[in-house]
CSV table of N, CA and C in Angstrom, one decimal:
chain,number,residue,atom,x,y,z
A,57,UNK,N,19.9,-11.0,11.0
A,57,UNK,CA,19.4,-11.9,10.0
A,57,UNK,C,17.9,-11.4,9.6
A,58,UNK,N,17.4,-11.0,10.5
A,58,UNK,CA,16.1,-10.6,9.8
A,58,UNK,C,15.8,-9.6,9.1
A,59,UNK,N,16.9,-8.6,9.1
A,59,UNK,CA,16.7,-7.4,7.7
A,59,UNK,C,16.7,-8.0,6.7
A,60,UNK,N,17.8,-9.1,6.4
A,60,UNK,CA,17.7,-9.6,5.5
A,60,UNK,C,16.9,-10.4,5.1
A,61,UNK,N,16.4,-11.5,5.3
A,61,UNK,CA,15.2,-11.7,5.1
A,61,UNK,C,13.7,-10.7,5.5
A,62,UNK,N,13.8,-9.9,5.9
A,62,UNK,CA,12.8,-8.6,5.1
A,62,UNK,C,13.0,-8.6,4.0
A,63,UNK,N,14.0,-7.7,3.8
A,63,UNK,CA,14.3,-7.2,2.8
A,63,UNK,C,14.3,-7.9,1.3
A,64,UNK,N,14.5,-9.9,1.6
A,64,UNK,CA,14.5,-10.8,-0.1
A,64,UNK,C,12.8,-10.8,0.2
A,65,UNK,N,12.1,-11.3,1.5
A,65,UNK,CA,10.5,-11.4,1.4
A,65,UNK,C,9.4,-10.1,0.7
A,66,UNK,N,10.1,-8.7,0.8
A,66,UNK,CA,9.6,-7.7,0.3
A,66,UNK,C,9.5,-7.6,-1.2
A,67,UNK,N,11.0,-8.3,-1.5
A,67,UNK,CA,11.3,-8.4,-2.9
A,67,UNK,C,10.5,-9.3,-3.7
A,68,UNK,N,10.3,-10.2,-2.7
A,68,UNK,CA,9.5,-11.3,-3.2
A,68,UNK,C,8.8,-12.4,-2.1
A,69,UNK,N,8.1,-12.4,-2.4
A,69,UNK,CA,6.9,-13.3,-1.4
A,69,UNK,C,6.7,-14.6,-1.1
A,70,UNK,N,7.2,-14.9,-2.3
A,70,UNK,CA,6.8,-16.3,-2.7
A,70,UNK,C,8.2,-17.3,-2.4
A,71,UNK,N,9.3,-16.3,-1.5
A,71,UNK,CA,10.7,-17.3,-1.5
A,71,UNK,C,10.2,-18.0,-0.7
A,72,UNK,N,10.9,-19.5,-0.5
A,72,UNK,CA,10.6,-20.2,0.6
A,72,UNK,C,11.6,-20.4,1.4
A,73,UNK,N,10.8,-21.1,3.0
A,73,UNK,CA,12.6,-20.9,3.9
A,73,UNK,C,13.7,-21.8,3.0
A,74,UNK,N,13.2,-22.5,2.5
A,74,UNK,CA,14.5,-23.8,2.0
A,74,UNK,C,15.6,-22.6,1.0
A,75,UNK,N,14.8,-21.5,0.0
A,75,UNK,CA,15.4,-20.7,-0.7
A,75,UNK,C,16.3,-19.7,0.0
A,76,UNK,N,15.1,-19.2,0.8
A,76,UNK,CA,15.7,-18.0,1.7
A,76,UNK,C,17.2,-19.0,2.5
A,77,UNK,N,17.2,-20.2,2.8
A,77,UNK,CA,18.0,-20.4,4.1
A,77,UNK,C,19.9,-20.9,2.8
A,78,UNK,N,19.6,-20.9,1.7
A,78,UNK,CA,20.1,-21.2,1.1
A,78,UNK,C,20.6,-19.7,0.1
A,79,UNK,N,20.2,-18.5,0.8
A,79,UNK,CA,20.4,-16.9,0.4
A,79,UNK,C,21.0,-16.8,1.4
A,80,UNK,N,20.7,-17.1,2.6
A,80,UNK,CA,21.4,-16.4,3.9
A,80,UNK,C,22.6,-17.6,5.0
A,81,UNK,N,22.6,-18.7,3.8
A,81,UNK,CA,23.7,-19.6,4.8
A,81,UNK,C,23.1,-19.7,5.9
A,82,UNK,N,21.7,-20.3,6.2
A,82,UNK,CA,21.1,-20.7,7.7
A,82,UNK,C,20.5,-21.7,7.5
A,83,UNK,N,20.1,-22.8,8.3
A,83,UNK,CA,19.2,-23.5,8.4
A,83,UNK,C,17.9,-23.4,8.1
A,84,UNK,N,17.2,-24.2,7.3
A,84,UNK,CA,15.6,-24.0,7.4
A,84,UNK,C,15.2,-23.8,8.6
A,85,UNK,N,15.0,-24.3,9.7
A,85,UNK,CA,14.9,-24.3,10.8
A,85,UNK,C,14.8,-22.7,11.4
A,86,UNK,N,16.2,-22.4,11.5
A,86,UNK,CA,16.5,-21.3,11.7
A,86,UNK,C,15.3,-19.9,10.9
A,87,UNK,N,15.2,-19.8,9.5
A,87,UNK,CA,14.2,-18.9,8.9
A,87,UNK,C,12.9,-18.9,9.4
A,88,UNK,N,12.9,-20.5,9.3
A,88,UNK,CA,10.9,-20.7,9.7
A,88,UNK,C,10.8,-19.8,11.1
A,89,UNK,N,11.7,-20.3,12.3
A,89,UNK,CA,11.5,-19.4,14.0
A,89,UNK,C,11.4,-18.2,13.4
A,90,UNK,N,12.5,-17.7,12.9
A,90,UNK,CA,12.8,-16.0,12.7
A,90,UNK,C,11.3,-15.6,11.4
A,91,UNK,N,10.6,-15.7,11.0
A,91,UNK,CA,9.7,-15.4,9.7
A,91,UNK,C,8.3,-15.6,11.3
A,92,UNK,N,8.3,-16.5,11.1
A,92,UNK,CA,6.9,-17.1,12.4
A,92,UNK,C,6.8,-16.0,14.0
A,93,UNK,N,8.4,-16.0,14.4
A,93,UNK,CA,8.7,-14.9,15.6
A,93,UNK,C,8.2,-13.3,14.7
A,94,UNK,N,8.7,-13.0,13.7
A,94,UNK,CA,8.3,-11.8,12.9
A,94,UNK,C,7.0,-11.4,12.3
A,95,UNK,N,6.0,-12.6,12.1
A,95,UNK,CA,4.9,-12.8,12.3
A,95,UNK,C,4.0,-12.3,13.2
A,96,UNK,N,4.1,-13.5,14.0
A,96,UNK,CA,3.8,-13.2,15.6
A,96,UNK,C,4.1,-11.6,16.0
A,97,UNK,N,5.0,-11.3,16.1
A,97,UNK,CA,5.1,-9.8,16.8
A,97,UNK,C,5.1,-8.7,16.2
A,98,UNK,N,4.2,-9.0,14.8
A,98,UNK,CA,3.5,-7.4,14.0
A,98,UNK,C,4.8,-7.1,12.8
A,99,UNK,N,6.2,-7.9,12.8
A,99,UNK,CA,6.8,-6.9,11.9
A,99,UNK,C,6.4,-7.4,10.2
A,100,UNK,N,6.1,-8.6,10.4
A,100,UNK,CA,5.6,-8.8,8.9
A,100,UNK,C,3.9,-9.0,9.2
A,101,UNK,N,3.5,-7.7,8.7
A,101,UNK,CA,1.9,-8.0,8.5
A,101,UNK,C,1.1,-8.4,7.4
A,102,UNK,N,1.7,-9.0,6.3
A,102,UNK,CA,1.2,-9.7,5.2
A,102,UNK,C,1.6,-9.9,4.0
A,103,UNK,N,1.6,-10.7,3.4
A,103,UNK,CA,2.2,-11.0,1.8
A,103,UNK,C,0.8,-10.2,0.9
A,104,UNK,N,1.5,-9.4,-0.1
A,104,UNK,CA,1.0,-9.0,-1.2
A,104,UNK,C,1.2,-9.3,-2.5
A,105,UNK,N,0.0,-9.6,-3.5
A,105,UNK,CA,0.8,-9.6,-5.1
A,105,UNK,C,0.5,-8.1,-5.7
A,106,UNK,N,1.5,-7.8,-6.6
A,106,UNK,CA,1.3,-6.8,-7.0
A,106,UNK,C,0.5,-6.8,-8.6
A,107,UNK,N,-0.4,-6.5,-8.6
A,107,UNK,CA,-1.1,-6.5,-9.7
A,107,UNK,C,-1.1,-5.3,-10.7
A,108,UNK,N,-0.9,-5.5,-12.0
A,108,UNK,CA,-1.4,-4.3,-12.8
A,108,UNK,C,-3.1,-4.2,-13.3
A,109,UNK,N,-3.9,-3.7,-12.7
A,109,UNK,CA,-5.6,-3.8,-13.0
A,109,UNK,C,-5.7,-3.9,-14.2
A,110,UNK,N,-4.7,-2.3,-15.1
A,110,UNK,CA,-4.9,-2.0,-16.2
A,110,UNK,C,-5.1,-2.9,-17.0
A,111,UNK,N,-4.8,-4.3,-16.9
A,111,UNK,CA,-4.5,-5.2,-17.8
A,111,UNK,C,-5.8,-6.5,-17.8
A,112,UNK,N,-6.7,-6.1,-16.6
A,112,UNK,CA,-7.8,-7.0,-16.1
A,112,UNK,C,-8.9,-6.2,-17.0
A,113,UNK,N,-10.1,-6.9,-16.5
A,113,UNK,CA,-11.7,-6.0,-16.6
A,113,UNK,C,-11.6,-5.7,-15.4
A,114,UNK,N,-11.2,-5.7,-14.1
A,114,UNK,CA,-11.6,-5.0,-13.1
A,114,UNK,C,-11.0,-3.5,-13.1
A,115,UNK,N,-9.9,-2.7,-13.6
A,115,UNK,CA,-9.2,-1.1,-13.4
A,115,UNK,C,-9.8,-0.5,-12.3
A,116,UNK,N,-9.9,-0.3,-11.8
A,116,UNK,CA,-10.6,0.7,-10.8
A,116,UNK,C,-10.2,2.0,-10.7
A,117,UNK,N,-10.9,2.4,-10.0
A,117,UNK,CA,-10.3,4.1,-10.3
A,117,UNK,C,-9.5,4.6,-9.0
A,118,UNK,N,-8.3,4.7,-8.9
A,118,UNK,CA,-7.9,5.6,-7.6
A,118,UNK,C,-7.7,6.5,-7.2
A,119,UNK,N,-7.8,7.0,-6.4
A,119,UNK,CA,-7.5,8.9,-5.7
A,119,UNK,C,-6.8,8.5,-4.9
A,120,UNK,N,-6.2,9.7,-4.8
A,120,UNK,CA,-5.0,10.4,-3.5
A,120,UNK,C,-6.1,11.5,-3.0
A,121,UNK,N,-6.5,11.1,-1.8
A,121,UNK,CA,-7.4,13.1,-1.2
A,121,UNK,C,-6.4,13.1,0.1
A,122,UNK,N,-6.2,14.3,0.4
A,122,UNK,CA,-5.4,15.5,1.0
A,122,UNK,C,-6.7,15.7,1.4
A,123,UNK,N,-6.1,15.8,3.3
A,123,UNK,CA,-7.3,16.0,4.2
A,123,UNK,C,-7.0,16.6,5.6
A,124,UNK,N,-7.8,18.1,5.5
A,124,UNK,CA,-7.2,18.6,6.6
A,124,UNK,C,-7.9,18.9,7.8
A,125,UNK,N,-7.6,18.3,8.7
A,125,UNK,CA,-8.3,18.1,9.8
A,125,UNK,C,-8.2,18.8,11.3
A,126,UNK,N,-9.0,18.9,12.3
A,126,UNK,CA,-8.9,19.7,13.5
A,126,UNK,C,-9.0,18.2,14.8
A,127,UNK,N,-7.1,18.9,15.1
A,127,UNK,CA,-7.1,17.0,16.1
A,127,UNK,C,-8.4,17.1,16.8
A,128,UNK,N,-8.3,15.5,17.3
A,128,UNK,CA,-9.4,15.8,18.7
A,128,UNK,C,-8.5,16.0,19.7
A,129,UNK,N,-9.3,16.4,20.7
A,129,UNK,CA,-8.7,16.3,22.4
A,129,UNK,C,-8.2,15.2,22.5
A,130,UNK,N,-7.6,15.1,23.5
A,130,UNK,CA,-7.0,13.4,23.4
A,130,UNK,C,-6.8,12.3,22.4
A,131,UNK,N,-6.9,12.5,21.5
A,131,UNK,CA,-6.8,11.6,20.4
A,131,UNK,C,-5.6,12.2,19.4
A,132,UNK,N,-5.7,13.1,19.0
A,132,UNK,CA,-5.2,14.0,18.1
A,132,UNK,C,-5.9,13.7,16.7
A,133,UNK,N,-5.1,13.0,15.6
A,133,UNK,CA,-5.4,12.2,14.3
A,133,UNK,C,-5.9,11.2,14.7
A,134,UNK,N,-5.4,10.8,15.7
A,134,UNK,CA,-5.5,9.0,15.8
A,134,UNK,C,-7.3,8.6,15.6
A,135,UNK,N,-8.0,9.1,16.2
A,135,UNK,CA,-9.7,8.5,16.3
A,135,UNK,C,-10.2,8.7,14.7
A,136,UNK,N,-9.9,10.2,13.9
A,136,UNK,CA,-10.6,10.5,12.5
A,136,UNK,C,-9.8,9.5,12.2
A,137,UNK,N,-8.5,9.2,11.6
A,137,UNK,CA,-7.7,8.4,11.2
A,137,UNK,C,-8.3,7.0,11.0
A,138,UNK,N,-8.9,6.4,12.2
A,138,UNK,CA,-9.2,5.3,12.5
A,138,UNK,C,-11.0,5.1,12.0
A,139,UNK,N,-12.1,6.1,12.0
A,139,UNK,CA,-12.5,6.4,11.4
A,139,UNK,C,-12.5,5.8,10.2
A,140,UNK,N,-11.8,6.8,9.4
A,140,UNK,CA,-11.4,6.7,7.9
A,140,UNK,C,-10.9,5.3,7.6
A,141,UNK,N,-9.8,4.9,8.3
A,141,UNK,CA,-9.6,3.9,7.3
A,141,UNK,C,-10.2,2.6,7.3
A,142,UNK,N,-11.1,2.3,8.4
A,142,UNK,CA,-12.3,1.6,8.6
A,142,UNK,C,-13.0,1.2,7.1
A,143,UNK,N,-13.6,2.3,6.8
A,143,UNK,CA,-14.5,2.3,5.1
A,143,UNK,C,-13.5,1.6,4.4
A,144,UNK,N,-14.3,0.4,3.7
A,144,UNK,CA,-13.7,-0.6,3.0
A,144,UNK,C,-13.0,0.0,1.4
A,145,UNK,N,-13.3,1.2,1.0
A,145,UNK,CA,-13.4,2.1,0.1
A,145,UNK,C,-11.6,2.5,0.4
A,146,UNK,N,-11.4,2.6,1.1
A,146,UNK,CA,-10.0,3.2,1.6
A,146,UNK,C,-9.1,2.3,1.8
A,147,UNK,N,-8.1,2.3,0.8
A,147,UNK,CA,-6.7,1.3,1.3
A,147,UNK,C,-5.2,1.8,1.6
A,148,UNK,N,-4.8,3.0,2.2
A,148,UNK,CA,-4.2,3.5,2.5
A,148,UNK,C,-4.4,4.8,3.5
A,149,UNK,N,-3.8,5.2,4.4
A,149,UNK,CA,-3.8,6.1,5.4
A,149,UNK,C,-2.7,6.5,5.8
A,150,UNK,N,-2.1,8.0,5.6
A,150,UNK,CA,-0.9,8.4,5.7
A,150,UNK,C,-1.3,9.9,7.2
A,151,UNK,N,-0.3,9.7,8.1
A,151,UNK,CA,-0.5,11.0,8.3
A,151,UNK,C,0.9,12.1,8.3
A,152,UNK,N,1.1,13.5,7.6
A,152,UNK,CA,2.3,13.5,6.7
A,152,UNK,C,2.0,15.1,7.3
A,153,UNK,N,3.3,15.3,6.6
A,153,UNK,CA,3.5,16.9,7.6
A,153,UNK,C,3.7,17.7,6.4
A,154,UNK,N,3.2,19.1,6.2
A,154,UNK,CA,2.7,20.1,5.3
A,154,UNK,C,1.6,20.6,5.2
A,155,UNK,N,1.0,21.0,4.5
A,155,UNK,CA,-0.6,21.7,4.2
A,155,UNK,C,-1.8,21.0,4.6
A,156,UNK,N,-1.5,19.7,4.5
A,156,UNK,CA,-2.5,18.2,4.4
A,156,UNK,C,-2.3,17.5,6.1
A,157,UNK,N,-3.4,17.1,6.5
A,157,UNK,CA,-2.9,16.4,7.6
A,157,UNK,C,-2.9,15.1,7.4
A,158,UNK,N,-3.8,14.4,6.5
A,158,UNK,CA,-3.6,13.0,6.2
A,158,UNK,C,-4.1,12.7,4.3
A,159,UNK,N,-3.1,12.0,4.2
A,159,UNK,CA,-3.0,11.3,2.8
A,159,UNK,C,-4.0,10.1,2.6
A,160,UNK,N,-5.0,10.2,1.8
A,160,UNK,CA,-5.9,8.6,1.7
A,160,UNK,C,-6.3,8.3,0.2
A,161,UNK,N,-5.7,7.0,0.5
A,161,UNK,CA,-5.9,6.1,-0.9
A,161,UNK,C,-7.1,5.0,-1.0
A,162,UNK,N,-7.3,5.9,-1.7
A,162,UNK,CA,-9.2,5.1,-2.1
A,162,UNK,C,-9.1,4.4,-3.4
A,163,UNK,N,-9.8,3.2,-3.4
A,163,UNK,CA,-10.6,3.0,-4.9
A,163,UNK,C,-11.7,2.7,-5.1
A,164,UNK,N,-12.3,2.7,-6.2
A,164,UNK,CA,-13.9,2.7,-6.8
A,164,UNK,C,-13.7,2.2,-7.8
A,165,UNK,N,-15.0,2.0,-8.1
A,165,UNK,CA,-15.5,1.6,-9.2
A,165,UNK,C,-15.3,2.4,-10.6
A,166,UNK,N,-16.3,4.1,-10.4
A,166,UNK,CA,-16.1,4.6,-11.3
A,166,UNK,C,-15.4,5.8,-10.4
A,167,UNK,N,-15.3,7.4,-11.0
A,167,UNK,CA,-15.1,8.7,-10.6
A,167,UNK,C,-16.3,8.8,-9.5
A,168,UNK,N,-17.5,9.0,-10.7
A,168,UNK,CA,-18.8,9.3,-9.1
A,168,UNK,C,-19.1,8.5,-8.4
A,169,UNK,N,-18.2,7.5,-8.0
A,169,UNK,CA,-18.4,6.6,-6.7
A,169,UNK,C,-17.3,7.3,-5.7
A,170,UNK,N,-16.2,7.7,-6.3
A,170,UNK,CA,-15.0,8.1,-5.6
A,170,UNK,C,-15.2,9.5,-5.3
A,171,UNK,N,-16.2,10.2,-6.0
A,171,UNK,CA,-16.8,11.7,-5.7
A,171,UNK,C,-17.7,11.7,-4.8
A,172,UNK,N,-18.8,10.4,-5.1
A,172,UNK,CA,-19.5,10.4,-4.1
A,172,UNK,C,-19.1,9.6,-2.4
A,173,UNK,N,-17.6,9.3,-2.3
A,173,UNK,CA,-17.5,8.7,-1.0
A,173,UNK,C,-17.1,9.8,-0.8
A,174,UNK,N,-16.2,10.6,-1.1
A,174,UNK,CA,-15.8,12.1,-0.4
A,174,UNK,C,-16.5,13.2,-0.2
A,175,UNK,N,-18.0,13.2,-0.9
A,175,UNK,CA,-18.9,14.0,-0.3
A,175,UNK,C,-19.6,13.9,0.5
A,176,UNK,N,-20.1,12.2,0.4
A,176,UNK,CA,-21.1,11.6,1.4
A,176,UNK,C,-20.2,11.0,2.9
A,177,UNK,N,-19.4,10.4,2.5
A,177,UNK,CA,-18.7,9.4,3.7
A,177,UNK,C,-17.7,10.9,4.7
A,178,UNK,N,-16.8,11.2,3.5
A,178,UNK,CA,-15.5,11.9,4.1
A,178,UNK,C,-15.4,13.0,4.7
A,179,UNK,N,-16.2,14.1,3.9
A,179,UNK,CA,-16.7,15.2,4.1
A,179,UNK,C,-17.6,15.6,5.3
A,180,UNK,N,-17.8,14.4,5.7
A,180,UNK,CA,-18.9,14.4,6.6
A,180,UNK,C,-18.6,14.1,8.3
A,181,UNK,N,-17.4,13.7,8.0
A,181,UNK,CA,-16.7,13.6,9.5
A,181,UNK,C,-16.4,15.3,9.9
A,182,UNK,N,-17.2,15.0,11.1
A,182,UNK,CA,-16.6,16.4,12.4
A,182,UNK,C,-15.3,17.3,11.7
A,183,UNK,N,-14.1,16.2,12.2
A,183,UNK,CA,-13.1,16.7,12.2
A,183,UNK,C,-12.5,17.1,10.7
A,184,UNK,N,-13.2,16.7,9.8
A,184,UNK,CA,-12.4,17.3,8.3
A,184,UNK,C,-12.9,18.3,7.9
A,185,UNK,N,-11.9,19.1,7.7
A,185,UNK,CA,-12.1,20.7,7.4
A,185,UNK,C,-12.1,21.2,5.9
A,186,UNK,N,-11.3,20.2,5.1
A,186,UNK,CA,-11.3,20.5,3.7
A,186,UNK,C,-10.5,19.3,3.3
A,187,UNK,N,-10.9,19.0,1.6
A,187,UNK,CA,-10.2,18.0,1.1
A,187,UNK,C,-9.8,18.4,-0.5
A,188,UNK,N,-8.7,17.6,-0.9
A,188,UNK,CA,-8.2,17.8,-2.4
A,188,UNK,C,-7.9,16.5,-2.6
A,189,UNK,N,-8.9,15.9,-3.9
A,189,UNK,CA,-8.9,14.8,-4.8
A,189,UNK,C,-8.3,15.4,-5.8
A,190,UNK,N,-7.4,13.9,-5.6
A,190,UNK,CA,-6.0,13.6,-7.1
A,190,UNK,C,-6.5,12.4,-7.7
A,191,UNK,N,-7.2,12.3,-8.9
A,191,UNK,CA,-7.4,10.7,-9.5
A,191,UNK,C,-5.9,10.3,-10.0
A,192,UNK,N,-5.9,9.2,-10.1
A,192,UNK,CA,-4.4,8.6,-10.8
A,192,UNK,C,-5.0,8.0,-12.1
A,193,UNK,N,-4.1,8.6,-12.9
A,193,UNK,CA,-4.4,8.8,-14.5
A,193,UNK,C,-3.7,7.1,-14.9
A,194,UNK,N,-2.0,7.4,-14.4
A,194,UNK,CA,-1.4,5.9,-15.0
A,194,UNK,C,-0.4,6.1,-14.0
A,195,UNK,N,0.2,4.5,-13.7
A,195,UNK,CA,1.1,3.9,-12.7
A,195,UNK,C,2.1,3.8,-13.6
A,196,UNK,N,3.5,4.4,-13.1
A,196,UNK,CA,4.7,4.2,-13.7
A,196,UNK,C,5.1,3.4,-12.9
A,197,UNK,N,5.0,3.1,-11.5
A,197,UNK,CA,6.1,3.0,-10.3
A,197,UNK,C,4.7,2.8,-9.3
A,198,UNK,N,5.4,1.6,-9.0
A,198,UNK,CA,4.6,1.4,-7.7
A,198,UNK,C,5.3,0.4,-7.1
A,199,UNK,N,5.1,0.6,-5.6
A,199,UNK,CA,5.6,-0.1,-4.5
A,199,UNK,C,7.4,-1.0,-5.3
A,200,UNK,N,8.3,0.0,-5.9
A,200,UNK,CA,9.1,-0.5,-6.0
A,200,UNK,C,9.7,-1.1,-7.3
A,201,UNK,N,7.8,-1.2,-8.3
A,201,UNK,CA,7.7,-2.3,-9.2
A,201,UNK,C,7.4,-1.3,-10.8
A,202,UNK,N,8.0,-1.1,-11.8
A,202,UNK,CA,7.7,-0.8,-13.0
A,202,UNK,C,6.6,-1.4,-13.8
A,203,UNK,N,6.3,-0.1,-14.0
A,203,UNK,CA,4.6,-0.7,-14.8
A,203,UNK,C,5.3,-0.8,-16.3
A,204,UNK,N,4.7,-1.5,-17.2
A,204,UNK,CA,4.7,-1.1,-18.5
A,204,UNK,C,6.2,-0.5,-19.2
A,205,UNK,N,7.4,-1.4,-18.5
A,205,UNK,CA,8.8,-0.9,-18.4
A,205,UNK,C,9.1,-1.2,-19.7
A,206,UNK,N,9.6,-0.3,-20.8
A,206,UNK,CA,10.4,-0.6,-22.1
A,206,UNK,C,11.3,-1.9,-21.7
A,207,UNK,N,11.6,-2.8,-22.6
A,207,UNK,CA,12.3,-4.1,-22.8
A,207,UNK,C,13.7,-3.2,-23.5
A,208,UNK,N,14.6,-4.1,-23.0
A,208,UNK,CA,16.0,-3.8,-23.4
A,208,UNK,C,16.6,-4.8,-24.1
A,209,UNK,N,17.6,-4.3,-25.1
A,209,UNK,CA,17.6,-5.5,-26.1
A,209,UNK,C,19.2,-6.0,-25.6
A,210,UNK,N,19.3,-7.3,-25.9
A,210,UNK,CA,21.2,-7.5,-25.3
A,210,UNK,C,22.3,-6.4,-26.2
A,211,UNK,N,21.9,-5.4,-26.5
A,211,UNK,CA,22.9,-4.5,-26.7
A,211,UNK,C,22.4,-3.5,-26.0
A,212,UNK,N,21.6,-3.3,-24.9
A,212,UNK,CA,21.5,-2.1,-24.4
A,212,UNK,C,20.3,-1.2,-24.5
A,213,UNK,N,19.8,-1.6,-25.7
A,213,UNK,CA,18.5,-0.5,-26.7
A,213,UNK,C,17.1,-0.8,-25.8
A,214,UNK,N,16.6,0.2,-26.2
A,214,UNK,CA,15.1,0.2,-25.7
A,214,UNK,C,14.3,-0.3,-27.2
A,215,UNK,N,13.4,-1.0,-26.5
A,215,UNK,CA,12.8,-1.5,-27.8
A,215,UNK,C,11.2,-1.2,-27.5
């Protein structure tokens, strides 16, 4: 039961147990323990809205930097890692196998805020040896969700 309710809460955030318990044939009762238990022991760490900025006065600017690093002794990634994602500047931390040893998703304000955390802040840790900034131009696809999706007409057409 609880994949499934992952899986409608991921879709959507805002279901409630009464909806969820009436998707999955359970009890209210039953969702609230199982959501609360899932809670409690780390598998759901938080509800998000998905916003498009583009559409606000806030847009901010985001990067992808590729970051390649020398583990520590006993730590490996884990300590820079932890490091890094610390700065409030950073909302994402991947660590991924290829050329790159860790993936980080930053936003700013403008570009030279986001140039200047990677010269001043990132560049500056021990363990990073080199880095490659990707700004993101435009969001087609995110977290599952279509940005700016053409409308279909009831015959099928893109409009």
């Amino acid at each position: 039961m609880n994949t499934e309710i992952l899986t409608l809460l991921e879709n959507d955030a805002r279901l409630t147990p009464e909806q969820l318990s009436v998707m999955l044939n359970k009890s209210k009762d039953e969702i609230e323990k199982e959501i609360n238990r899932m809670e409690q022991n780390g598998t759901i760490l938080g509800y998000k809205t998905i916003i498009d900025w583009e559409k606000t006065e806030k847009d901010p600017v985001i990067a992808m930097i590729d970051v390649k690093l020398t583990p520590q002794r006993d730590k490996g990634f884990d300590r820079v890692a932890e490091k890094i994602y610390n700065y409030p500047e950073v909302k994402s931390v991947y660590l991924m196998s290829g050329a790159y040893d860790l993936s980080v998703v930053i936003e700013g304000k403008t570009m030279k805020e986001v140039a200047s955390f990677v010269s001043q802040k990132l560049s500056t840790i021990d363990a990073v040896n080199s880095t490659a900034t990707h700004f993101v131009l435009h969001k087609y696809k995110d977290k599952g969700v279509l940005y700016d999706a053409p409308e279909i007409d009831e015959r099928g057409n893109f409009t």
